[in-house]
PDB file of C-alpha atoms in Angstrom:
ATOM      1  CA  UNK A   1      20.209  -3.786   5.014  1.00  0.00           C
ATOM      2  CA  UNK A   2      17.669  -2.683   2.514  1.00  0.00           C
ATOM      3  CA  UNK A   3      17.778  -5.983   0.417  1.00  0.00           C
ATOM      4  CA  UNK A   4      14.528  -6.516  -0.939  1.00  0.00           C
ATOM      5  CA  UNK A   5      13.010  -3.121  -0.695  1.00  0.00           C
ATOM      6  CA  UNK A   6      12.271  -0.959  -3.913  1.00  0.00           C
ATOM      7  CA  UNK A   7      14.333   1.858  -1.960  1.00  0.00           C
ATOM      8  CA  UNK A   8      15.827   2.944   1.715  1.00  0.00           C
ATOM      9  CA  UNK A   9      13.484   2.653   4.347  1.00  0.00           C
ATOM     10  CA  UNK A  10      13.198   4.436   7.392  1.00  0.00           C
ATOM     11  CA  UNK A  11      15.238   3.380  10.140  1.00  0.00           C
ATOM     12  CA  UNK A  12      14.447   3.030  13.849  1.00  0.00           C
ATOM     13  CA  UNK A  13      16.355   1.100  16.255  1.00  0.00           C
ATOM     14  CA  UNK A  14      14.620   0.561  19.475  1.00  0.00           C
ATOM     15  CA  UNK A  15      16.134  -0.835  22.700  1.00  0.00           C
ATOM     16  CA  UNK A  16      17.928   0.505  25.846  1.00  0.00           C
ATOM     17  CA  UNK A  17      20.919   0.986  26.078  1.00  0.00           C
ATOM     18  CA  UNK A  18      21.482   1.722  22.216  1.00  0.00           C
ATOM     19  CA  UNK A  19      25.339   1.596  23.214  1.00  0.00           C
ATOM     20  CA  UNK A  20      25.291  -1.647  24.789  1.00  0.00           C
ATOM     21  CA  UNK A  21      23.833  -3.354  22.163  1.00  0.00           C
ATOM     22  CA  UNK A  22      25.938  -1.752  19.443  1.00  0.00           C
ATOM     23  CA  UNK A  23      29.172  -3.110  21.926  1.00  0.00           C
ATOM     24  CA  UNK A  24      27.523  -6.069  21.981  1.00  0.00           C
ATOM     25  CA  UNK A  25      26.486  -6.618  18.604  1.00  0.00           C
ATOM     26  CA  UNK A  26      23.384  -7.564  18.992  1.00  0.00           C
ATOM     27  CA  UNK A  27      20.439  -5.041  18.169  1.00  0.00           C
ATOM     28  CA  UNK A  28      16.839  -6.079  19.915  1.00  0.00           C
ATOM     29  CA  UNK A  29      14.108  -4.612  18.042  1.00  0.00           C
ATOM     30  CA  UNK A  30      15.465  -2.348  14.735  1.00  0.00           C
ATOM     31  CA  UNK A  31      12.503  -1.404  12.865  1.00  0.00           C
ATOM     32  CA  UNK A  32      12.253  -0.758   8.694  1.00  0.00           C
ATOM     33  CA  UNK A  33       9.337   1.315   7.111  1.00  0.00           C
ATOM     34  CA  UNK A  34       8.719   2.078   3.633  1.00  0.00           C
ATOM     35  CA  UNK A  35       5.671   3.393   1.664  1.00  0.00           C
ATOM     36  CA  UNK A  36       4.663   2.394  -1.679  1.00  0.00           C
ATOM     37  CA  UNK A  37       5.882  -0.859  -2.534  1.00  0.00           C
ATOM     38  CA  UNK A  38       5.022  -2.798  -5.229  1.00  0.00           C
ATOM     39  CA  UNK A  39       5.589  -6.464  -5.448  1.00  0.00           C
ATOM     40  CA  UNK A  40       4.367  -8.178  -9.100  1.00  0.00           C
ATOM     41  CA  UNK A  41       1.985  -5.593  -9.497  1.00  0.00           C
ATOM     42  CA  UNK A  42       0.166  -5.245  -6.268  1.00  0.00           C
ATOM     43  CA  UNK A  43       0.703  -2.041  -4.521  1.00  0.00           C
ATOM     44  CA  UNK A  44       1.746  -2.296  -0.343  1.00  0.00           C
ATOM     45  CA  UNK A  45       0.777   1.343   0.591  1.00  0.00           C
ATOM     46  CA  UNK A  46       2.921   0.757   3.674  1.00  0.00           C
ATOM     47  CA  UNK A  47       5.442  -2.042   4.800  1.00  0.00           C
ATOM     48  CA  UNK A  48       6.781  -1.733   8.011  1.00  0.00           C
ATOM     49  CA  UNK A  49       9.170  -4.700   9.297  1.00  0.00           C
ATOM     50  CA  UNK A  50      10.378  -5.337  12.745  1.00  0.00           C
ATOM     51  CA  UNK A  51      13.757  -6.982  12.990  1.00  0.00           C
ATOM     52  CA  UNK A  52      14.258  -8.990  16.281  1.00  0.00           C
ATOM     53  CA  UNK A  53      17.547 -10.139  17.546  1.00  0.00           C
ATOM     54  CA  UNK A  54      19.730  -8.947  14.604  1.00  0.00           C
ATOM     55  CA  UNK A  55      23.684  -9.766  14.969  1.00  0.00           C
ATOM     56  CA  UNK A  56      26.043  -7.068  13.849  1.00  0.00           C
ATOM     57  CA  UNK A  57      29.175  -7.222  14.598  1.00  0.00           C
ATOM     58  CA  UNK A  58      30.767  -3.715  15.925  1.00  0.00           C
ATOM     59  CA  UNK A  59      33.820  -3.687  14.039  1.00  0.00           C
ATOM     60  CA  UNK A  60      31.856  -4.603  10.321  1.00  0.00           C
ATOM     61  CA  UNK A  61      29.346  -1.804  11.394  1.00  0.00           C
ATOM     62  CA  UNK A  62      32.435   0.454  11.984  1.00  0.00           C
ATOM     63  CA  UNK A  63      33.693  -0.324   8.990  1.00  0.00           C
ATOM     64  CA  UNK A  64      30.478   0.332   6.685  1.00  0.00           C
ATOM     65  CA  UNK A  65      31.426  -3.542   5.626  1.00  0.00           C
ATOM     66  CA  UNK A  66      27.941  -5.152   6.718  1.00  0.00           C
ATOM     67  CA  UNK A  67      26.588  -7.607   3.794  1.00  0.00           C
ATOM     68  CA  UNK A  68      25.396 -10.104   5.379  1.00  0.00           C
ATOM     69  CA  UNK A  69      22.645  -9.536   9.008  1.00  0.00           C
ATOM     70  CA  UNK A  70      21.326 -12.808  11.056  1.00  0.00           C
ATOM     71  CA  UNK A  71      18.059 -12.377  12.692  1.00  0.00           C
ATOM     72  CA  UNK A  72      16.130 -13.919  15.072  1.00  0.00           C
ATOM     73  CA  UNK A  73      12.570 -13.231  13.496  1.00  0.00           C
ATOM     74  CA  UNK A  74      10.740 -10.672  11.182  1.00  0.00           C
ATOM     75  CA  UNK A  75       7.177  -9.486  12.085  1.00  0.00           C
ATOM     76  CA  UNK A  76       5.629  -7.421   9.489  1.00  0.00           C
ATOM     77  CA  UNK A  77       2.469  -5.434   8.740  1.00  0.00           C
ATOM     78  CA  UNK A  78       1.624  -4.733   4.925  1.00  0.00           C
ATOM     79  CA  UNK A  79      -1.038  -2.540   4.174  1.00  0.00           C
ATOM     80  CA  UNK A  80      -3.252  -2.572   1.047  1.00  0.00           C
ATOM     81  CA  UNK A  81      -5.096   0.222   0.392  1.00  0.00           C
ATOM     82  CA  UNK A  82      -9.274  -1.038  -0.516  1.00  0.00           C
ATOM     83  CA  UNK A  83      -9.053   0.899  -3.824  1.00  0.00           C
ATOM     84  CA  UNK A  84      -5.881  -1.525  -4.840  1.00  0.00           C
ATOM     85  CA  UNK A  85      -8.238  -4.804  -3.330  1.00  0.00           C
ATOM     86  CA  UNK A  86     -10.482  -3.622  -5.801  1.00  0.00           C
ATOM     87  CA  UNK A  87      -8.590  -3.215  -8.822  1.00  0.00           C
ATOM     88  CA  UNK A  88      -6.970  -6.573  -8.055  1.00  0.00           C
ATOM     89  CA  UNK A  89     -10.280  -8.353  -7.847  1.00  0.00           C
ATOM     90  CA  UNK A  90     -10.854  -7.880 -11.474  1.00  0.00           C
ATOM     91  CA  UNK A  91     -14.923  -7.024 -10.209  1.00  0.00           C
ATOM     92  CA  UNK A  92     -15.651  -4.153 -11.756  1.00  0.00           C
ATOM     93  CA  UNK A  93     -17.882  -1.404  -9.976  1.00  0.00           C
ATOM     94  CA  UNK A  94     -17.707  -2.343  -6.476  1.00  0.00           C
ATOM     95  CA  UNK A  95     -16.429  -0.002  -3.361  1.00  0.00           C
ATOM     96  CA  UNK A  96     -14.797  -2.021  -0.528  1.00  0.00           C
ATOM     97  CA  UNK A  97     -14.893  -0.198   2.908  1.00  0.00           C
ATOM     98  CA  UNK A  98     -14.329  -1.402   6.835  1.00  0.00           C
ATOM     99  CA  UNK A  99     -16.407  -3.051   9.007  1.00  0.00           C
ATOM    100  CA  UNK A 100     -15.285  -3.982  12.978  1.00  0.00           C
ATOM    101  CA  UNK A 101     -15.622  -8.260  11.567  1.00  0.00           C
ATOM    102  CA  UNK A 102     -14.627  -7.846   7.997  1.00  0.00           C
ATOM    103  CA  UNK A 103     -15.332  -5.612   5.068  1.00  0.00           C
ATOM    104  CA  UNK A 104     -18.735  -3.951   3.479  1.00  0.00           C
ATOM    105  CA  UNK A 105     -18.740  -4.494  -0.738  1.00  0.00           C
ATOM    106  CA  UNK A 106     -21.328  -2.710  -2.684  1.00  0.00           C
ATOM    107  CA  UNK A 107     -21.936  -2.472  -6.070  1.00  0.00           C
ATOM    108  CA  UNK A 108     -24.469  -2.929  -8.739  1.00  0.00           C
ATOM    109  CA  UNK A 109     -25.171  -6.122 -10.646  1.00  0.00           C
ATOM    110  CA  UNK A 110     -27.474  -6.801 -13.429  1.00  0.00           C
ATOM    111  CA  UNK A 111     -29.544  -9.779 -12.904  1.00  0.00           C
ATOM    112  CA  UNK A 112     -32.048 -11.129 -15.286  1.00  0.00           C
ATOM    113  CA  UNK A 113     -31.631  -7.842 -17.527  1.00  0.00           C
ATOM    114  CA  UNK A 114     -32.490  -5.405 -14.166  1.00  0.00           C
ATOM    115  CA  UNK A 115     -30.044  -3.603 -12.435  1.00  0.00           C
ATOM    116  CA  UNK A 116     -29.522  -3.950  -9.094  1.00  0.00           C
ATOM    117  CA  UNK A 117     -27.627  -2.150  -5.987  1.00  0.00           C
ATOM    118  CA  UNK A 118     -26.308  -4.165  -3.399  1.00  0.00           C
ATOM    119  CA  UNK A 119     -23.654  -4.285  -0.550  1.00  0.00           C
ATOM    120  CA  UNK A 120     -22.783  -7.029   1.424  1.00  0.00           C
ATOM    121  CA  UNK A 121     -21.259  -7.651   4.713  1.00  0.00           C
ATOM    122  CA  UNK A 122     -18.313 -10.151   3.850  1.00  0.00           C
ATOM    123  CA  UNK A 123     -15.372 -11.743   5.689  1.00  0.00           C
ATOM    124  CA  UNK A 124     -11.940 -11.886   5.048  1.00  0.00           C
ATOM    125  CA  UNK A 125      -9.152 -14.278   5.242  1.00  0.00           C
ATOM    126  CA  UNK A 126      -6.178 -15.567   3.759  1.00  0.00           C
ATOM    127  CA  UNK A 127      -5.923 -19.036   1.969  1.00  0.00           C
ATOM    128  CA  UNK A 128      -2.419 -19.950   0.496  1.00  0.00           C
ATOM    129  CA  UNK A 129      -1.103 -16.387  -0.201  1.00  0.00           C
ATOM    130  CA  UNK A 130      -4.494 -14.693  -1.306  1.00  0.00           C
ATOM    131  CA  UNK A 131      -7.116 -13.227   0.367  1.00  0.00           C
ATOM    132  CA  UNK A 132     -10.702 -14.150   0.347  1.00  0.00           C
ATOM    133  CA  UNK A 133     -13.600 -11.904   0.235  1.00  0.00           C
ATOM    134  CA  UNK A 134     -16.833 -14.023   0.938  1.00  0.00           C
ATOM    135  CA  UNK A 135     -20.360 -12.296   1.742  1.00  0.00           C
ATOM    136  CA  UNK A 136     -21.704 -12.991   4.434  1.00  0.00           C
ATOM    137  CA  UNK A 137     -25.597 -11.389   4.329  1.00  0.00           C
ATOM    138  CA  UNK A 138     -26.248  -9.162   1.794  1.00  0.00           C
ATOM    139  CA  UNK A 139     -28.683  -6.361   1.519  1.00  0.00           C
ATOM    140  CA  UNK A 140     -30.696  -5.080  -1.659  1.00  0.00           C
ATOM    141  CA  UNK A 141     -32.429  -2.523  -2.947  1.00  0.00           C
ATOM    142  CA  UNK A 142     -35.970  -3.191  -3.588  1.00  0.00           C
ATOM    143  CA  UNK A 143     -37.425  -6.602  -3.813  1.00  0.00           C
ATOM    144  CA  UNK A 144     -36.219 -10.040  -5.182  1.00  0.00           C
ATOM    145  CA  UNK A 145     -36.093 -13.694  -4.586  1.00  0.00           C
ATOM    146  CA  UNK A 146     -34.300 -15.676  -2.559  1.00  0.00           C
ATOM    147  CA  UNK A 147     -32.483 -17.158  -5.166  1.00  0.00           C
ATOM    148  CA  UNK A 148     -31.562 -13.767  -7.198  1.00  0.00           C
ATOM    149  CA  UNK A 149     -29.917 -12.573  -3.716  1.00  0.00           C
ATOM    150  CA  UNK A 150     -27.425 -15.460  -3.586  1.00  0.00           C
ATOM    151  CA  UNK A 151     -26.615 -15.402  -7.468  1.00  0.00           C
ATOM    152  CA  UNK A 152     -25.966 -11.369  -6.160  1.00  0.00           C
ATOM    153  CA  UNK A 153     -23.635 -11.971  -3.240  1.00  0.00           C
ATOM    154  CA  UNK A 154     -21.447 -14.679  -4.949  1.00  0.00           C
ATOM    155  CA  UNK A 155     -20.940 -12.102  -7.721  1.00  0.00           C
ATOM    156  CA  UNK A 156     -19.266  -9.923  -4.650  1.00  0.00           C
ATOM    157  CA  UNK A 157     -16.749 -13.157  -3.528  1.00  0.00           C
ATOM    158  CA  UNK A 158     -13.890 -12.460  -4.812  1.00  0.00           C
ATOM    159  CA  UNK A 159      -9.899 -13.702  -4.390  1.00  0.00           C
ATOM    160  CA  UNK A 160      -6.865 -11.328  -5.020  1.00  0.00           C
ATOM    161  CA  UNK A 161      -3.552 -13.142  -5.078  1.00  0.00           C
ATOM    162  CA  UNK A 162      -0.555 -11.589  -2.703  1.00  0.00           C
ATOM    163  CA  UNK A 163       2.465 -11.525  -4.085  1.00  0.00           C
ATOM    164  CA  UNK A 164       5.592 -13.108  -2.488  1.00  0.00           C
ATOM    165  CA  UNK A 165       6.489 -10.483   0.396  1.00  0.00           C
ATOM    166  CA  UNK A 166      10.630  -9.387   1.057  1.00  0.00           C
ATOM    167  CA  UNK A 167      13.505 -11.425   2.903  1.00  0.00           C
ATOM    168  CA  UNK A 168      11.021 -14.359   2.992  1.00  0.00           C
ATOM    169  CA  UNK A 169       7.875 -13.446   5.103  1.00  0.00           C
ATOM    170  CA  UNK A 170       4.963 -15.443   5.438  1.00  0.00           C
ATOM    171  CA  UNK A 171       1.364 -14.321   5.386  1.00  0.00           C
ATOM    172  CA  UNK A 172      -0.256 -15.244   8.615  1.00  0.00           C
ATOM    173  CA  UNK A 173      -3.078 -13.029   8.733  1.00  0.00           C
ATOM    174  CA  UNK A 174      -5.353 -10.463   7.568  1.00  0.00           C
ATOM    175  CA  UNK A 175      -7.880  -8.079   9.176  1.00  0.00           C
ATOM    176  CA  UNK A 176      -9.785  -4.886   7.967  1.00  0.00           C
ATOM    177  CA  UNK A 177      -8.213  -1.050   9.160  1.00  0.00           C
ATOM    178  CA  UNK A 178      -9.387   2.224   8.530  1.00  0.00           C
ATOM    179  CA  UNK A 179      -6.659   1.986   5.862  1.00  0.00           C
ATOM    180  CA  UNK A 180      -7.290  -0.940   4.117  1.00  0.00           C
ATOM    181  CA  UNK A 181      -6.514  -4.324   4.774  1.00  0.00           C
ATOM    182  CA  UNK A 182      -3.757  -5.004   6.812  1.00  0.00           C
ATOM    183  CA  UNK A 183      -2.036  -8.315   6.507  1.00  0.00           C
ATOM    184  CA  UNK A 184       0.427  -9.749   9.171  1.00  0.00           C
ATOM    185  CA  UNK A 185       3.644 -11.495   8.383  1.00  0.00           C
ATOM    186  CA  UNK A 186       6.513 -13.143   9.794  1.00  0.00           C
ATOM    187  CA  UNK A 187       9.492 -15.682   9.440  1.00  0.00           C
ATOM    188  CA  UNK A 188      11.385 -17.778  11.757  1.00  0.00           C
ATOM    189  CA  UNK A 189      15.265 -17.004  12.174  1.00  0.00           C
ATOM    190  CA  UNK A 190      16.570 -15.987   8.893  1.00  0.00           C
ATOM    191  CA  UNK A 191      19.835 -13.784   7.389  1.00  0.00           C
ATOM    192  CA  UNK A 192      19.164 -10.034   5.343  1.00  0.00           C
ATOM    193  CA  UNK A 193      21.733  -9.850   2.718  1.00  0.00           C
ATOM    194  CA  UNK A 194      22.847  -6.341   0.467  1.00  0.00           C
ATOM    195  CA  UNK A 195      22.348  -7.477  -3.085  1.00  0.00           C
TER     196      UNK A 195
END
């Protein structure tokens, strides 16, 4: 049931046997992928959903007549790209990249009419549907005070806001990838309806 998606996604259903489950109605794992959603103006490079425990009945599938699918939980892994964090920030100038505890921002500010380059080593987490880029240490180029460094790194905290996610799913956490940031998802039993 595509539902909430922008478009068809690709469909996997895992499990063994496929043919008991289809007899039985009752599908284990059936997993959804889709690239390139957008949700209010954030861009998901990737969404992929897994589907546990969904309940279709043999003779709707047979049929083509199935509306309406009960499951027993979503888990899903968004992906935002770090060029999309970035133009969601609203911080202009910065490059956001992966580190194994968080992410690396650098930039240049202007502080006190000089310019200066920057990058700091930040952490990331979510608070109530956005996610939170706060330095950590920061590292400059050339010397300055104390006090210039900090007025620096909070110019490099930033939040950007996450959208409400398909069929219902809950943010419940975020880490740094190769790809971007990947945020984790999930609901407790819910229903997929066709619009």
């Amino acid at each position: 049931v595509a539902g909430e998606l922008p478009s068809e996604p690709a469909v996997s259903i895992r499990g063994f046997p496929f043919l008991t489950q289809a007899l039985e109605g009752r599908y284990d794992r059936v997993e959804l992928s889709i690239q390139d959603v957008e949700r209010n103006g954030l861009t998901l490079a990737s969404l992929d959903i897994a589907v546990l425990g969904a309940r279709i009945p043999l003779s709707e599938a047979a049929r083509g007549a199935v509306s309406v699918v009960p499951v027993e939980e979503l888990n899903a892994t968004a992906v935002v790209a770090y060029d999309e964090i970035v133009r969601r920030s609203g911080v202009k100038g910065i490059v956001v990249t992966p580190l194994a505890d968080g992410v690396r921002v650098t930039g240049s500010v202007t502080v006190l009419g000089r310019t200066i380059r920057a990058s700091t080593s930040s952490s990331v987490r979510l608070d109530k549907g956005e996610v939170v880029v706060t330095a950590r240490n920061i590292d400059v180029e050339g010397r300055t005070s104390v006090l210039i460094n900090r007025a620096i790194a909070g110019r490099f905290n930033f939040r950007v806001d996450v959208p409400a996610l398909p069929y219902g799913l809950r943010l419940t956490g975020v880490r740094a990838s190769t790809e971007g940031l990947n945020l984790a998802a999930s609901t407790g039993p819910t229903v997929l309806q066709r619009p």
